mmCIF file of C-alpha atoms in Angstrom:
data_model
loop_
_atom_site.group_PDB
_atom_site.id
_atom_site.type_symbol
_atom_site.label_atom_id
_atom_site.label_comp_id
_atom_site.label_asym_id
_atom_site.label_seq_id
_atom_site.Cartn_x
_atom_site.Cartn_y
_atom_site.Cartn_z
ATOM 1 C CA UNK U 1106 90.523 3.658 -8.770
ATOM 2 C CA UNK U 1107 93.189 1.055 -9.718
ATOM 3 C CA UNK U 1108 93.561 -0.675 -12.993
ATOM 4 C CA UNK U 1109 92.566 -3.947 -11.178
ATOM 5 C CA UNK U 1110 89.284 -2.444 -10.105
ATOM 6 C CA UNK U 1111 88.423 -1.390 -13.489
ATOM 7 C CA UNK U 1112 89.035 -4.634 -14.833
ATOM 8 C CA UNK U 1113 86.851 -6.454 -12.246
ATOM 9 C CA UNK U 1114 84.064 -3.959 -12.722
ATOM 10 C CA UNK U 1115 84.196 -4.283 -16.453
ATOM 11 C CA UNK U 1116 84.017 -8.042 -16.244
ATOM 12 C CA UNK U 1117 81.138 -7.780 -13.854
ATOM 13 C CA UNK U 1118 79.169 -5.573 -16.018
ATOM 14 C CA UNK U 1119 79.487 -7.752 -18.921
ATOM 15 C CA UNK U 1120 78.503 -10.921 -16.932
ATOM 16 C CA UNK U 1121 75.284 -9.134 -15.722
ATOM 17 C CA UNK U 1122 74.343 -8.062 -19.405
ATOM 18 C CA UNK U 1123 74.937 -11.510 -20.564
ATOM 19 C CA UNK U 1124 72.653 -13.042 -17.671
ATOM 20 C CA UNK U 1125 69.869 -10.527 -18.580
ATOM 21 C CA UNK U 1126 70.014 -11.301 -22.104
ATOM 22 C CA UNK U 1127 69.847 -14.956 -21.387
ATOM 23 C CA UNK U 1128 66.690 -14.674 -19.210
ATOM 24 C CA UNK U 1129 65.141 -12.348 -21.778
ATOM 25 C CA UNK U 1130 65.665 -14.764 -24.597
ATOM 26 C CA UNK U 1131 64.248 -17.690 -22.416
ATOM 27 C CA UNK U 1132 61.087 -15.623 -21.651
ATOM 28 C CA UNK U 1133 60.584 -14.593 -25.134
ATOM 29 C CA UNK U 1134 60.852 -18.408 -26.256
ATOM 30 C CA UNK U 1135 58.435 -19.445 -23.523
ATOM 31 C CA UNK U 1136 55.877 -16.790 -24.553
ATOM 32 C CA UNK U 1137 56.203 -17.566 -28.305
ATOM 33 C CA UNK U 1138 55.949 -21.232 -27.578
ATOM 34 C CA UNK U 1139 52.864 -20.807 -25.418
ATOM 35 C CA UNK U 1140 51.074 -18.677 -27.982
ATOM 36 C CA UNK U 1141 52.073 -20.894 -30.870
ATOM 37 C CA UNK U 1142 51.342 -24.061 -29.000
ATOM 38 C CA UNK U 1143 47.529 -23.451 -28.296
ATOM 39 C CA UNK U 1144 44.994 -23.867 -30.994
ATOM 40 C CA UNK U 1145 41.505 -22.140 -30.880
ATOM 41 C CA UNK U 1146 38.764 -24.458 -29.677
ATOM 42 C CA UNK U 1147 36.290 -25.222 -32.404
ATOM 43 C CA UNK U 1148 32.551 -24.752 -31.551
ATOM 44 C CA UNK U 1149 30.734 -27.972 -32.330
ATOM 45 C CA UNK U 1150 27.179 -28.243 -33.634
ATOM 46 C CA UNK U 1151 26.064 -29.472 -30.309
ATOM 47 C CA UNK U 1152 27.342 -26.400 -28.563
ATOM 48 C CA UNK U 1153 25.617 -24.195 -30.979
ATOM 49 C CA UNK U 1154 22.434 -25.964 -30.412
ATOM 50 C CA UNK U 1155 22.584 -25.728 -26.736
ATOM 51 C CA UNK U 1156 23.121 -22.004 -27.038
ATOM 52 C CA UNK U 1157 20.254 -21.506 -29.351
ATOM 53 C CA UNK U 1158 18.117 -23.563 -26.789
ATOM 54 C CA UNK U 1159 19.246 -21.269 -24.012
ATOM 55 C CA UNK U 1160 18.320 -18.061 -25.951
ATOM 56 C CA UNK U 1161 14.848 -19.433 -26.961
ATOM 57 C CA UNK U 1162 14.175 -20.126 -23.147
ATOM 58 C CA UNK U 1163 15.040 -16.682 -22.194
ATOM 59 C CA UNK U 1164 12.750 -15.320 -24.997
ATOM 60 C CA UNK U 1165 9.881 -17.522 -23.687
ATOM 61 C CA UNK U 1166 10.368 -16.186 -20.183
ATOM 62 C CA UNK U 1167 10.168 -12.565 -21.267
ATOM 63 C CA UNK U 1168 7.136 -13.158 -23.285
ATOM 64 C CA UNK U 1169 5.471 -14.846 -20.426
ATOM 65 C CA UNK U 1170 6.340 -12.015 -18.032
ATOM 66 C CA UNK U 1171 5.004 -9.459 -20.561
ATOM 67 C CA UNK U 1172 1.664 -11.451 -20.902
ATOM 68 C CA UNK U 1173 1.309 -11.570 -17.192
ATOM 69 C CA UNK U 1174 1.604 -7.773 -16.965
ATOM 70 C CA UNK U 1175 -0.910 -7.294 -19.781
ATOM 71 C CA UNK U 1176 -3.339 -9.692 -17.887
ATOM 72 C CA UNK U 1177 -2.766 -7.716 -14.519
ATOM 73 C CA UNK U 1178 -3.450 -4.432 -16.377
ATOM 74 C CA UNK U 1179 -6.592 -5.752 -17.954
ATOM 75 C CA UNK U 1180 -7.894 -6.768 -14.439
ATOM 76 C CA UNK U 1181 -6.975 -3.538 -12.930
ATOM 77 C CA UNK U 1182 -4.380 -5.290 -10.605
ATOM 78 C CA UNK U 1183 -1.380 -3.491 -9.395
ATOM 79 C CA UNK U 1184 2.092 -4.796 -10.214
ATOM 80 C CA UNK U 1185 3.589 -7.502 -8.027
ATOM 81 C CA UNK U 1186 4.757 -6.390 -4.603
ATOM 82 C CA UNK U 1187 6.987 -8.856 -2.716
ATOM 83 C CA UNK U 1188 5.918 -11.564 -5.165
ATOM 84 C CA UNK U 1189 2.135 -10.760 -4.428
ATOM 85 C CA UNK U 1190 -0.238 -9.469 -7.120
ATOM 86 C CA UNK U 1191 -2.385 -6.664 -5.514
ATOM 87 C CA UNK U 1192 -6.102 -7.135 -6.565
ATOM 88 C CA UNK U 1193 -7.904 -3.757 -6.743
ATOM 89 C CA UNK U 1194 -10.950 -3.831 -4.587
ATOM 90 C CA UNK U 1195 -13.631 -1.192 -5.446
ATOM 91 C CA UNK U 1196 -16.116 0.055 -2.847
ATOM 92 C CA UNK U 1197 -19.383 -1.871 -3.122
ATOM 93 C CA UNK U 1198 -22.712 0.052 -3.569
ATOM 94 C CA UNK U 1199 -24.919 0.791 -0.569
ATOM 95 C CA UNK U 1200 -23.923 1.390 3.094
ATOM 96 C CA UNK U 1201 -21.583 -0.698 5.161
ATOM 97 C CA UNK U 1202 -23.192 -2.931 7.704
ATOM 98 C CA UNK U 1203 -26.452 -3.216 5.782
ATOM 99 C CA UNK U 1204 -26.422 -6.869 4.676
ATOM 100 C CA UNK U 1205 -29.655 -6.296 2.730
ATOM 101 C CA UNK U 1206 -29.070 -3.080 0.745
ATOM 102 C CA UNK U 1207 -25.429 -2.450 1.369
ATOM 103 C CA UNK U 1208 -22.387 -4.745 2.308
ATOM 104 C CA UNK U 1209 -20.520 -6.232 5.124
ATOM 105 C CA UNK U 1210 -17.239 -4.347 5.494
ATOM 106 C CA UNK U 1211 -15.238 -7.243 6.512
ATOM 107 C CA UNK U 1212 -16.209 -9.323 3.692
ATOM 108 C CA UNK U 1213 -15.862 -6.432 1.083
ATOM 109 C CA UNK U 1214 -12.254 -5.895 2.349
ATOM 110 C CA UNK U 1215 -11.510 -9.528 1.459
ATOM 111 C CA UNK U 1216 -11.033 -10.429 5.210
ATOM 112 C CA UNK U 1217 -13.939 -12.726 5.710
ATOM 113 C CA UNK U 1218 -11.528 -15.382 6.832
ATOM 114 C CA UNK U 1219 -9.308 -13.168 8.978
ATOM 115 C CA UNK U 1220 -11.193 -11.775 11.727
ATOM 116 C CA UNK U 1221 -8.151 -11.153 13.800
ATOM 117 C CA UNK U 1222 -6.522 -8.791 11.345
ATOM 118 C CA UNK U 1223 -9.877 -7.027 10.692
ATOM 119 C CA UNK U 1224 -10.276 -6.307 14.362
ATOM 120 C CA UNK U 1225 -6.648 -5.290 14.736
ATOM 121 C CA UNK U 1226 -7.206 -2.684 12.008
ATOM 122 C CA UNK U 1227 -10.279 -1.414 13.798
ATOM 123 C CA UNK U 1228 -8.389 -0.969 17.062
ATOM 124 C CA UNK U 1229 -5.576 0.905 15.276
ATOM 125 C CA UNK U 1230 -7.989 3.017 13.388
ATOM 126 C CA UNK U 1231 -9.768 4.073 16.667
ATOM 127 C CA UNK U 1232 -6.356 5.027 18.229
ATOM 128 C CA UNK U 1233 -5.472 7.114 15.208
ATOM 129 C CA UNK U 1234 -8.768 8.934 15.249
ATOM 130 C CA UNK U 1235 -7.963 10.007 18.891
ATOM 131 C CA UNK U 1236 -4.468 10.868 17.790
ATOM 132 C CA UNK U 1237 -5.750 13.108 14.934
ATOM 133 C CA UNK U 1238 -7.940 14.812 17.491
ATOM 134 C CA UNK U 1239 -11.042 14.176 15.607
ATOM 135 C CA UNK U 1240 -14.297 15.533 17.147
ATOM 136 C CA UNK U 1241 -16.788 12.620 17.145
ATOM 137 C CA UNK U 1242 -19.742 14.921 17.669
ATOM 138 C CA UNK U 1243 -19.222 16.308 14.073
ATOM 139 C CA UNK U 1244 -20.636 14.190 11.284
ATOM 140 C CA UNK U 1245 -18.136 12.440 9.003
ATOM 141 C CA UNK U 1246 -19.189 14.630 6.087
ATOM 142 C CA UNK U 1247 -17.987 17.707 8.033
ATOM 143 C CA UNK U 1248 -14.676 16.489 9.420
ATOM 144 C CA UNK U 1249 -11.429 18.145 8.717
ATOM 145 C CA UNK U 1250 -9.968 16.444 5.502
ATOM 146 C CA UNK U 1251 -6.380 16.900 6.817
ATOM 147 C CA UNK U 1252 -7.226 15.009 10.101
ATOM 148 C CA UNK U 1253 -8.961 12.136 8.219
ATOM 149 C CA UNK U 1254 -5.992 11.831 5.751
ATOM 150 C CA UNK U 1255 -3.812 11.592 8.790
ATOM 151 C CA UNK U 1256 -5.954 8.585 10.157
ATOM 152 C CA UNK U 1257 -5.915 6.902 6.747
ATOM 153 C CA UNK U 1258 -1.991 7.298 6.507
ATOM 154 C CA UNK U 1259 -1.205 6.125 9.991
ATOM 155 C CA UNK U 1260 -3.473 3.147 9.509
ATOM 156 C CA UNK U 1261 -2.030 2.163 6.168
ATOM 157 C CA UNK U 1262 1.463 2.489 7.546
ATOM 158 C CA UNK U 1263 0.569 -0.092 10.329
ATOM 159 C CA UNK U 1264 -1.160 -2.432 7.921
ATOM 160 C CA UNK U 1265 0.459 -2.685 4.438
ATOM 161 C CA UNK U 1266 -2.695 -4.630 3.423
ATOM 162 C CA UNK U 1267 -4.560 -1.372 3.221
ATOM 163 C CA UNK U 1268 -2.385 -0.067 0.337
ATOM 164 C CA UNK U 1269 -4.225 2.342 -1.922
ATOM 165 C CA UNK U 1270 -3.363 -0.008 -4.746
ATOM 166 C CA UNK U 1271 -5.890 -2.452 -3.130
ATOM 167 C CA UNK U 1272 -8.298 0.221 -1.774
ATOM 168 C CA UNK U 1273 -8.522 3.297 -3.764
ATOM 169 C CA UNK U 1274 -8.928 6.561 -1.996
ATOM 170 C CA UNK U 1275 -8.707 4.701 1.405
ATOM 171 C CA UNK U 1276 -12.335 3.795 1.222
ATOM 172 C CA UNK U 1277 -12.158 0.795 3.573
ATOM 173 C CA UNK U 1278 -10.552 2.839 6.433
ATOM 174 C CA UNK U 1279 -12.931 5.754 5.591
ATOM 175 C CA UNK U 1280 -16.040 3.384 6.150
ATOM 176 C CA UNK U 1281 -14.411 2.223 9.433
ATOM 177 C CA UNK U 1282 -14.091 5.710 10.688
ATOM 178 C CA UNK U 1283 -17.491 6.704 9.524
ATOM 179 C CA UNK U 1284 -19.234 3.743 11.504
ATOM 180 C CA UNK U 1285 -16.878 4.583 14.483
ATOM 181 C CA UNK U 1286 -17.996 8.012 14.765
ATOM 182 C CA UNK U 1287 -21.586 7.034 14.436
ATOM 183 C CA UNK U 1288 -21.214 4.555 17.361
ATOM 184 C CA UNK U 1289 -19.556 7.193 19.458
ATOM 185 C CA UNK U 1290 -22.329 9.683 18.807
ATOM 186 C CA UNK U 1291 -24.993 7.001 19.377
ATOM 187 C CA UNK U 1292 -23.398 6.320 22.826
ATOM 188 C CA UNK U 1293 -23.049 9.989 23.551
ATOM 189 C CA UNK U 1294 -26.763 10.577 23.005
ATOM 190 C CA UNK U 1295 -27.645 7.565 25.053
ATOM 191 C CA UNK U 1296 -25.483 9.039 27.989
ATOM 192 C CA UNK U 1297 -26.906 12.492 27.150
ATOM 193 C CA UNK U 1298 -23.323 13.793 26.534
ATOM 194 C CA UNK U 1299 -24.498 15.427 23.280
ATOM 195 C CA UNK U 1300 -27.804 16.332 21.845
ATOM 196 C CA UNK U 1301 -29.976 13.805 19.827
ATOM 197 C CA UNK U 1302 -29.747 13.946 15.980
ATOM 198 C CA UNK U 1303 -32.853 15.829 15.700
ATOM 199 C CA UNK U 1304 -31.644 18.555 17.819
ATOM 200 C CA UNK U 1305 -28.238 18.643 16.084
ATOM 201 C CA UNK U 1306 -30.071 18.926 12.711
ATOM 202 C CA UNK U 1307 -32.135 21.647 13.857
ATOM 203 C CA UNK U 1308 -29.100 23.565 15.295
ATOM 204 C CA UNK U 1309 -27.379 23.215 12.028
ATOM 205 C CA UNK U 1310 -30.324 24.472 9.961
ATOM 206 C CA UNK U 1311 -30.583 27.458 12.326
ATOM 207 C CA UNK U 1312 -26.857 28.104 12.085
ATOM 208 C CA UNK U 1313 -27.219 27.968 8.204
ATOM 209 C CA UNK U 1314 -30.244 30.370 8.238
ATOM 210 C CA UNK U 1315 -28.223 32.720 10.422
ATOM 211 C CA UNK U 1316 -25.358 32.833 8.019
ATOM 212 C CA UNK U 1317 -27.378 32.776 4.961
ATOM 213 C CA UNK U 1318 -26.080 29.381 3.676
ATOM 214 C CA UNK U 1319 -28.921 27.341 2.582
ATOM 215 C CA UNK U 1320 -28.493 23.483 2.483
ATOM 216 C CA UNK U 1321 -28.052 22.117 -0.923
ATOM 217 C CA UNK U 1322 -31.116 20.304 -2.235
ATOM 218 C CA UNK U 1323 -30.990 17.047 -4.284
ATOM 219 C CA UNK U 1324 -33.492 15.529 -6.587
ATOM 220 C CA UNK U 1325 -37.048 14.917 -5.430
ATOM 221 C CA UNK U 1326 -37.130 12.056 -3.005
ATOM 222 C CA UNK U 1327 -33.337 12.088 -2.415
ATOM 223 C CA UNK U 1328 -31.808 12.444 0.984
ATOM 224 C CA UNK U 1329 -28.855 14.489 2.117
ATOM 225 C CA UNK U 1330 -25.759 12.354 3.000
ATOM 226 C CA UNK U 1331 -25.719 13.706 6.499
ATOM 227 C CA UNK U 1332 -29.363 12.384 7.043
ATOM 228 C CA UNK U 1333 -28.340 9.016 5.855
ATOM 229 C CA UNK U 1334 -25.311 9.004 8.177
ATOM 230 C CA UNK U 1335 -27.234 10.250 11.234
ATOM 231 C CA UNK U 1336 -30.050 7.592 10.585
ATOM 232 C CA UNK U 1337 -27.405 5.022 11.300
ATOM 233 C CA UNK U 1338 -27.275 6.211 14.925
ATOM 234 C CA UNK U 1339 -30.714 4.740 15.342
ATOM 235 C CA UNK U 1340 -29.354 1.168 14.351
ATOM 236 C CA UNK U 1341 -27.941 -1.281 16.847
ATOM 237 C CA UNK U 1342 -24.155 -1.004 17.421
ATOM 238 C CA UNK U 1343 -22.296 -2.560 14.521
ATOM 239 C CA UNK U 1344 -19.014 -4.237 15.322
ATOM 240 C CA UNK U 1345 -18.610 -4.933 11.582
ATOM 241 C CA UNK U 1346 -17.758 -1.449 10.706
ATOM 242 C CA UNK U 1347 -15.465 0.151 13.203
ATOM 243 C CA UNK U 1348 -15.806 -1.926 16.253
ATOM 244 C CA UNK U 1349 -18.355 -1.904 19.145
ATOM 245 C CA UNK U 1350 -19.846 1.163 20.817
ATOM 246 C CA UNK U 1351 -17.304 2.750 22.951
ATOM 247 C CA UNK U 1352 -17.506 5.705 25.506
#
């Protein structure tokens, strides 16, 4: 490299270093000026009062929500679901369909003003009974619990209104199934598809004697649950609990 090249290179390097130093100095002055030129904003009394009011409002909302939860717990209501408080409905005393000594199932389910949904539930329940392969000739008391549970689950899935939070132990659907099976047996007896209830009762007693299993006896004057259920077969068809009599 020639002497002239070294001279030019040295001059260029010094020029670059000078330019960089100049830019760095300007940046430092700009940052220093910016930091030193701003003063922290003072919080006024009005701002403090507004912030305090907002905190009080949030506290009041929290207290109101807590009070609402406590009231729901006292009523036995379930927590809100999609903005709706689910009121727990217990099974009334007596038998479904007996307006004098029992209850009307549609009313007991809170659907007295929604006949369409009540009938839709009944149709779905009947389809699920068939799907679960439940034998209608067998009394409700003797049905396979697993098959009944399947009917309850499928019907609940189709109608969220039937949630267990509202109907403990699926009692509403169980009453529908019970009445539906009674209606089916009544129709079967009428068409002579199955023996009448007295014949079925005698056959059960004979089968129990043969196996050495005696029927459980209750207090004097009491009746076995199967007798109560079978007596319902003598009553007219009841569309209130499980729909009309079907073949």
